[in-house]
PDB file of C-alpha atoms in Angstrom:
ATOM      1  CA  MET A   1     -10.880 124.244 136.891  1.00  0.00           C
ATOM      2  CA  TYR A   2     -12.115 126.741 134.301  1.00  0.00           C
ATOM      3  CA  VAL A   3     -14.861 127.956 136.670  1.00  0.00           C
ATOM      4  CA  CYS A   4     -12.367 128.530 139.489  1.00  0.00           C
ATOM      5  CA  MET A   5     -10.007 130.361 137.132  1.00  0.00           C
ATOM      6  CA  LEU A   6     -12.765 132.555 135.712  1.00  0.00           C
ATOM      7  CA  THR A   7     -14.083 133.385 139.177  1.00  0.00           C
ATOM      8  CA  TYR A   8     -10.659 134.267 140.593  1.00  0.00           C
ATOM      9  CA  VAL A   9      -9.493 136.277 137.581  1.00  0.00           C
ATOM     10  CA  GLY A  10     -12.892 137.964 137.264  1.00  0.00           C
ATOM     11  CA  ARG A  11     -12.759 139.155 140.884  1.00  0.00           C
ATOM     12  CA  LEU A  12      -9.191 140.364 140.318  1.00  0.00           C
ATOM     13  CA  PHE A  13     -10.265 142.383 137.261  1.00  0.00           C
ATOM     14  CA  GLU A  14     -13.297 143.851 139.042  1.00  0.00           C
ATOM     15  CA  THR A  15     -11.340 145.073 142.054  1.00  0.00           C
ATOM     16  CA  THR A  16      -8.163 146.380 140.377  1.00  0.00           C
ATOM     17  CA  LEU A  17      -9.175 147.718 136.944  1.00  0.00           C
ATOM     18  CA  PRO A  18     -11.516 150.485 135.712  1.00  0.00           C
ATOM     19  CA  LYS A  19     -15.003 149.222 134.868  1.00  0.00           C
ATOM     20  CA  ARG A  20     -14.755 149.303 131.052  1.00  0.00           C
ATOM     21  CA  LEU A  21     -11.298 147.781 131.015  1.00  0.00           C
ATOM     22  CA  SER A  22     -12.438 145.119 133.482  1.00  0.00           C
ATOM     23  CA  GLU A  23     -15.406 144.183 131.255  1.00  0.00           C
ATOM     24  CA  TRP A  24     -13.162 144.015 128.172  1.00  0.00           C
ATOM     25  CA  CYS A  25     -10.646 141.751 129.946  1.00  0.00           C
ATOM     26  CA  GLN A  26     -13.379 139.433 131.243  1.00  0.00           C
ATOM     27  CA  MET A  27     -14.992 139.176 127.811  1.00  0.00           C
ATOM     28  CA  LYS A  28     -11.630 138.262 126.261  1.00  0.00           C
ATOM     29  CA  LEU A  29     -11.111 135.671 129.005  1.00  0.00           C
ATOM     30  CA  CYS A  30     -14.545 134.144 128.344  1.00  0.00           C
ATOM     31  CA  GLU A  31     -13.863 134.046 124.594  1.00  0.00           C
ATOM     32  CA  ALA A  32     -10.534 132.330 125.215  1.00  0.00           C
ATOM     33  CA  VAL A  33     -12.196 129.647 127.357  1.00  0.00           C
ATOM     34  CA  VAL A  34     -15.544 129.020 125.591  1.00  0.00           C
ATOM     35  CA  GLY A  35     -14.927 130.592 122.179  1.00  0.00           C
ATOM     36  CA  SER A  36     -16.818 133.375 120.425  1.00  0.00           C
ATOM     37  CA  LEU A  37     -20.613 133.420 120.634  1.00  0.00           C
ATOM     38  CA  PRO A  38     -22.782 132.471 117.654  1.00  0.00           C
ATOM     39  CA  GLU A  39     -24.118 135.594 115.922  1.00  0.00           C
ATOM     40  CA  ALA A  40     -27.748 134.736 116.766  1.00  0.00           C
ATOM     41  CA  ILE A  41     -27.178 135.020 120.517  1.00  0.00           C
ATOM     42  CA  LYS A  42     -24.554 137.758 120.732  1.00  0.00           C
ATOM     43  CA  PRO A  43     -25.864 140.315 123.290  1.00  0.00           C
ATOM     44  CA  GLN A  44     -26.321 143.973 122.389  1.00  0.00           C
ATOM     45  CA  HIS A  45     -25.186 145.143 125.808  1.00  0.00           C
ATOM     46  CA  SER A  46     -22.106 145.062 127.991  1.00  0.00           C
ATOM     47  CA  LEU A  47     -21.036 142.281 130.311  1.00  0.00           C
ATOM     48  CA  PHE A  48     -23.241 141.850 133.432  1.00  0.00           C
ATOM     49  CA  GLN A  49     -25.904 144.294 132.151  1.00  0.00           C
ATOM     50  CA  ALA A  50     -28.334 141.379 132.090  1.00  0.00           C
ATOM     51  CA  ASN A  51     -28.719 138.082 133.900  1.00  0.00           C
ATOM     52  CA  LEU A  52     -26.257 135.423 132.880  1.00  0.00           C
ATOM     53  CA  THR A  53     -27.304 132.172 131.206  1.00  0.00           C
ATOM     54  CA  VAL A  54     -25.685 129.314 133.085  1.00  0.00           C
ATOM     55  CA  ARG A  55     -25.751 126.254 130.867  1.00  0.00           C
ATOM     56  CA  SER A  56     -22.503 124.526 129.965  1.00  0.00           C
ATOM     57  CA  ASP A  57     -23.795 122.686 126.889  1.00  0.00           C
ATOM     58  CA  LEU A  58     -25.892 125.462 125.278  1.00  0.00           C
ATOM     59  CA  LEU A  59     -23.145 126.837 123.024  1.00  0.00           C
ATOM     60  CA  GLU A  60     -22.039 123.362 121.980  1.00  0.00           C
ATOM     61  CA  ASN A  61     -25.592 122.374 121.052  1.00  0.00           C
ATOM     62  CA  ILE A  62     -25.971 125.529 118.944  1.00  0.00           C
ATOM     63  CA  ARG A  63     -22.619 125.019 117.224  1.00  0.00           C
ATOM     64  CA  THR A  64     -23.373 121.376 116.379  1.00  0.00           C
ATOM     65  CA  GLY A  65     -26.846 122.198 115.071  1.00  0.00           C
ATOM     66  CA  ARG A  66     -28.832 120.321 117.702  1.00  0.00           C
ATOM     67  CA  ILE A  67     -30.353 123.673 118.723  1.00  0.00           C
ATOM     68  CA  THR A  68     -31.071 126.498 116.257  1.00  0.00           C
ATOM     69  CA  ALA A  69     -31.200 129.990 117.727  1.00  0.00           C
ATOM     70  CA  HIS A  70     -33.444 132.632 116.118  1.00  0.00           C
ATOM     71  CA  ARG A  71     -33.064 136.300 117.050  1.00  0.00           C
ATOM     72  CA  ALA A  72     -36.717 137.169 116.672  1.00  0.00           C
ATOM     73  CA  SER A  73     -40.089 137.069 118.392  1.00  0.00           C
ATOM     74  CA  ILE A  74     -43.275 135.199 117.485  1.00  0.00           C
ATOM     75  CA  ASP A  75     -45.443 137.060 114.993  1.00  0.00           C
ATOM     76  CA  ARG A  76     -48.257 134.511 114.940  1.00  0.00           C
ATOM     77  CA  ILE A  77     -49.061 130.896 115.650  1.00  0.00           C
ATOM     78  CA  THR A  78     -50.295 128.715 112.813  1.00  0.00           C
ATOM     79  CA  GLU A  79     -51.967 125.313 112.742  1.00  0.00           C
ATOM     80  CA  TYR A  80     -48.637 123.507 112.479  1.00  0.00           C
ATOM     81  CA  GLY A  81     -46.102 125.923 113.947  1.00  0.00           C
ATOM     82  CA  ILE A  82     -45.135 129.574 114.266  1.00  0.00           C
ATOM     83  CA  VAL A  83     -44.162 132.513 112.072  1.00  0.00           C
ATOM     84  CA  LEU A  84     -41.396 134.735 113.417  1.00  0.00           C
ATOM     85  CA  THR A  85     -41.167 138.511 113.106  1.00  0.00           C
ATOM     86  CA  ASN A  86     -38.285 138.081 110.639  1.00  0.00           C
ATOM     87  CA  GLY A  87     -40.491 135.991 108.341  1.00  0.00           C
ATOM     88  CA  THR A  88     -39.068 132.586 109.284  1.00  0.00           C
ATOM     89  CA  ILE A  89     -41.658 129.776 109.381  1.00  0.00           C
ATOM     90  CA  LEU A  90     -41.032 126.968 111.878  1.00  0.00           C
ATOM     91  CA  GLU A  91     -42.893 123.706 112.389  1.00  0.00           C
ATOM     92  CA  VAL A  92     -42.943 123.095 116.146  1.00  0.00           C
ATOM     93  CA  ASP A  93     -44.582 120.610 118.488  1.00  0.00           C
ATOM     94  CA  VAL A  94     -44.232 122.451 121.797  1.00  0.00           C
ATOM     95  CA  ILE A  95     -43.946 126.137 122.766  1.00  0.00           C
ATOM     96  CA  ILE A  96     -42.377 126.838 126.174  1.00  0.00           C
ATOM     97  CA  CYS A  97     -43.051 130.390 127.414  1.00  0.00           C
ATOM     98  CA  CYS A  98     -40.183 131.646 129.602  1.00  0.00           C
ATOM     99  CA  THR A  99     -41.945 134.676 131.040  1.00  0.00           C
ATOM    100  CA  GLY A 100     -39.865 135.307 134.158  1.00  0.00           C
ATOM    101  CA  TYR A 101     -41.436 135.661 137.576  1.00  0.00           C
ATOM    102  CA  ASP A 102     -42.642 138.116 140.207  1.00  0.00           C
ATOM    103  CA  ILE A 103     -41.490 137.884 143.806  1.00  0.00           C
ATOM    104  CA  ASP A 104     -44.698 137.609 145.813  1.00  0.00           C
ATOM    105  CA  LEU A 105     -45.205 136.884 149.499  1.00  0.00           C
ATOM    106  CA  PRO A 106     -49.017 136.695 149.802  1.00  0.00           C
ATOM    107  CA  TYR A 107     -48.873 136.353 153.589  1.00  0.00           C
ATOM    108  CA  LEU A 108     -47.149 139.765 153.927  1.00  0.00           C
ATOM    109  CA  LEU A 109     -48.218 143.250 152.890  1.00  0.00           C
ATOM    110  CA  ASP A 110     -46.198 144.607 149.974  1.00  0.00           C
ATOM    111  CA  GLU A 111     -44.983 147.522 152.088  1.00  0.00           C
ATOM    112  CA  TYR A 112     -43.177 145.084 154.395  1.00  0.00           C
ATOM    113  CA  TYR A 113     -40.647 143.986 151.782  1.00  0.00           C
ATOM    114  CA  ARG A 114     -41.294 145.539 148.373  1.00  0.00           C
ATOM    115  CA  MET A 115     -39.882 148.885 147.256  1.00  0.00           C
ATOM    116  CA  GLN A 116     -42.675 151.344 146.534  1.00  0.00           C
ATOM    117  CA  GLU A 117     -42.705 152.481 142.896  1.00  0.00           C
ATOM    118  CA  LYS A 118     -42.287 156.156 143.795  1.00  0.00           C
ATOM    119  CA  ASP A 119     -39.139 155.372 145.806  1.00  0.00           C
ATOM    120  CA  SER A 120     -37.554 152.792 143.533  1.00  0.00           C
ATOM    121  CA  VAL A 121     -34.588 153.602 141.307  1.00  0.00           C
ATOM    122  CA  LEU A 122     -35.247 150.466 139.267  1.00  0.00           C
ATOM    123  CA  PRO A 123     -38.444 150.045 137.225  1.00  0.00           C
ATOM    124  CA  ALA A 124     -38.771 146.367 138.071  1.00  0.00           C
ATOM    125  CA  ARG A 125     -41.613 145.170 140.283  1.00  0.00           C
ATOM    126  CA  ASN A 126     -39.146 142.839 141.999  1.00  0.00           C
ATOM    127  CA  SER A 127     -37.192 145.693 143.628  1.00  0.00           C
ATOM    128  CA  LEU A 128     -36.955 144.786 147.303  1.00  0.00           C
ATOM    129  CA  ASN A 129     -36.848 147.262 150.174  1.00  0.00           C
ATOM    130  CA  LEU A 130     -34.516 145.020 152.166  1.00  0.00           C
ATOM    131  CA  TYR A 131     -31.182 145.943 153.708  1.00  0.00           C
ATOM    132  CA  LYS A 132     -28.515 143.615 152.281  1.00  0.00           C
ATOM    133  CA  LEU A 133     -31.485 141.968 150.494  1.00  0.00           C
ATOM    134  CA  VAL A 134     -32.457 140.455 153.841  1.00  0.00           C
ATOM    135  CA  ALA A 135     -33.616 142.888 156.571  1.00  0.00           C
ATOM    136  CA  ALA A 136     -36.747 145.065 156.436  1.00  0.00           C
ATOM    137  CA  PRO A 137     -35.663 148.537 157.652  1.00  0.00           C
ATOM    138  CA  ARG A 138     -38.979 149.548 159.240  1.00  0.00           C
ATOM    139  CA  TYR A 139     -40.032 146.157 160.559  1.00  0.00           C
ATOM    140  CA  PRO A 140     -37.638 144.782 163.203  1.00  0.00           C
ATOM    141  CA  ASN A 141     -37.044 141.031 163.211  1.00  0.00           C
ATOM    142  CA  LEU A 142     -38.442 140.585 159.703  1.00  0.00           C
ATOM    143  CA  PHE A 143     -35.835 138.913 157.488  1.00  0.00           C
ATOM    144  CA  CYS A 144     -36.227 137.444 154.001  1.00  0.00           C
ATOM    145  CA  ILE A 145     -33.825 134.684 153.016  1.00  0.00           C
ATOM    146  CA  GLY A 146     -32.825 133.601 149.530  1.00  0.00           C
ATOM    147  CA  TYR A 147     -34.038 136.563 147.464  1.00  0.00           C
ATOM    148  CA  VAL A 148     -30.844 136.980 145.483  1.00  0.00           C
ATOM    149  CA  HIS A 149     -29.865 136.218 141.887  1.00  0.00           C
ATOM    150  CA  LEU A 150     -26.675 134.219 141.605  1.00  0.00           C
ATOM    151  CA  GLU A 151     -24.547 132.592 138.969  1.00  0.00           C
ATOM    152  CA  GLY A 152     -23.829 129.779 141.438  1.00  0.00           C
ATOM    153  CA  PRO A 153     -25.640 127.709 144.079  1.00  0.00           C
ATOM    154  CA  LEU A 154     -28.159 129.484 146.303  1.00  0.00           C
ATOM    155  CA  VAL A 155     -27.977 127.250 149.404  1.00  0.00           C
ATOM    156  CA  PRO A 156     -24.578 128.454 150.745  1.00  0.00           C
ATOM    157  CA  VAL A 157     -25.618 132.099 150.334  1.00  0.00           C
ATOM    158  CA  ALA A 158     -29.009 131.470 151.965  1.00  0.00           C
ATOM    159  CA  GLU A 159     -27.250 129.827 154.901  1.00  0.00           C
ATOM    160  CA  ALA A 160     -24.953 132.843 155.297  1.00  0.00           C
ATOM    161  CA  GLN A 161     -27.993 135.151 155.172  1.00  0.00           C
ATOM    162  CA  ALA A 162     -29.759 133.040 157.793  1.00  0.00           C
ATOM    163  CA  ARG A 163     -26.732 133.132 160.109  1.00  0.00           C
ATOM    164  CA  TRP A 164     -26.534 136.906 159.712  1.00  0.00           C
ATOM    165  CA  ALA A 165     -30.253 137.278 160.441  1.00  0.00           C
ATOM    166  CA  VAL A 166     -29.979 135.111 163.565  1.00  0.00           C
ATOM    167  CA  GLY A 167     -27.043 137.266 164.660  1.00  0.00           C
ATOM    168  CA  ALA A 168     -29.202 140.385 164.308  1.00  0.00           C
ATOM    169  CA  ILE A 169     -32.088 138.801 166.222  1.00  0.00           C
ATOM    170  CA  THR A 170     -29.839 137.647 169.082  1.00  0.00           C
ATOM    171  CA  GLY A 171     -28.004 140.962 169.282  1.00  0.00           C
ATOM    172  CA  LYS A 172     -24.656 139.667 168.033  1.00  0.00           C
ATOM    173  CA  VAL A 173     -25.020 141.790 164.878  1.00  0.00           C
ATOM    174  CA  THR A 174     -25.944 145.451 165.218  1.00  0.00           C
ATOM    175  CA  LEU A 175     -28.040 146.814 162.375  1.00  0.00           C
ATOM    176  CA  PRO A 176     -27.865 150.476 161.283  1.00  0.00           C
ATOM    177  CA  SER A 177     -30.817 152.780 161.900  1.00  0.00           C
ATOM    178  CA  PRO A 178     -33.838 152.442 159.573  1.00  0.00           C
ATOM    179  CA  ASP A 179     -32.856 155.660 157.770  1.00  0.00           C
ATOM    180  CA  GLN A 180     -29.305 154.410 157.243  1.00  0.00           C
ATOM    181  CA  MET A 181     -30.562 151.055 155.970  1.00  0.00           C
ATOM    182  CA  GLU A 182     -32.917 152.742 153.495  1.00  0.00           C
ATOM    183  CA  ARG A 183     -30.086 154.957 152.291  1.00  0.00           C
ATOM    184  CA  SER A 184     -27.930 151.873 151.770  1.00  0.00           C
ATOM    185  CA  ILE A 185     -30.744 150.255 149.756  1.00  0.00           C
ATOM    186  CA  TYR A 186     -31.025 153.378 147.583  1.00  0.00           C
ATOM    187  CA  VAL A 187     -27.257 153.473 146.943  1.00  0.00           C
ATOM    188  CA  TYR A 188     -27.316 149.753 146.072  1.00  0.00           C
ATOM    189  CA  GLN A 189     -30.157 150.292 143.590  1.00  0.00           C
ATOM    190  CA  GLU A 190     -28.376 153.257 142.007  1.00  0.00           C
ATOM    191  CA  ASP A 191     -25.266 151.126 141.508  1.00  0.00           C
ATOM    192  CA  LEU A 192     -27.356 148.275 140.103  1.00  0.00           C
ATOM    193  CA  ALA A 193     -29.165 150.624 137.718  1.00  0.00           C
ATOM    194  CA  SER A 194     -25.818 151.901 136.416  1.00  0.00           C
ATOM    195  CA  ARG A 195     -24.748 148.342 135.563  1.00  0.00           C
ATOM    196  CA  VAL A 196     -28.014 146.748 134.418  1.00  0.00           C
ATOM    197  CA  SER A 197     -29.473 147.628 131.040  1.00  0.00           C
ATOM    198  CA  CYS A 198     -33.006 148.743 131.969  1.00  0.00           C
ATOM    199  CA  ASP A 199     -33.832 150.813 128.864  1.00  0.00           C
ATOM    200  CA  MET A 200     -32.515 148.349 126.293  1.00  0.00           C
ATOM    201  CA  PRO A 201     -35.205 147.137 123.839  1.00  0.00           C
ATOM    202  CA  THR A 202     -36.354 143.628 124.640  1.00  0.00           C
ATOM    203  CA  MET A 203     -34.693 140.982 122.495  1.00  0.00           C
ATOM    204  CA  PHE A 204     -36.206 137.547 121.982  1.00  0.00           C
ATOM    205  CA  PHE A 205     -34.227 134.383 121.341  1.00  0.00           C
ATOM    206  CA  LEU A 206     -36.021 131.263 120.194  1.00  0.00           C
ATOM    207  CA  LEU A 207     -34.107 128.056 120.772  1.00  0.00           C
ATOM    208  CA  VAL A 208     -35.505 125.245 118.649  1.00  0.00           C
ATOM    209  CA  SER A 209     -34.268 121.712 119.333  1.00  0.00           C
ATOM    210  CA  SER A 210     -33.939 119.197 116.537  1.00  0.00           C
ATOM    211  CA  ASN A 211     -35.196 116.432 118.854  1.00  0.00           C
TER     212      ASN A 211
END
């Protein structure tokens, strides 16, 4: 119920209100539903400027003390644990490194699907030169499915992408010219860069479980 309400109201805010006012309203809505964030994990950026953490029990586990959040990085590893950059010493049994990932299709040349660094608005290596994140502008009938970041399930979106790709292959969907597709990709990246915090200093959060 809460998810449906947040999704509906969020879309309403995004489409009818100015950007800053929309973000403020959505933050107030989130605070009303899930409560204020613990100080250790409060972001230093605006809403949607970074990937969302989708985990319904994370806040509850932090509030009840089952998980302790530390806003710091690892300074060094000792024989029995770690020392953080803020001087905190922790005894730990396991260190899980969440390093992210690179999109890599080893059976294709990078130029088939990856945005070249000189042409990319975004600094990330994972910038894709794909129209609608699916179609390769300069390589007809090459479609990549599922390369999207979502706050919800991927399968329904991947199915919609696949149906669209099949429509393009069978002629039921008419694609723009390669130049028009590349322009659309550039506009999309510019919009993404305006909303995503690319220059923000990296912040590290260590979540230590009591179990």
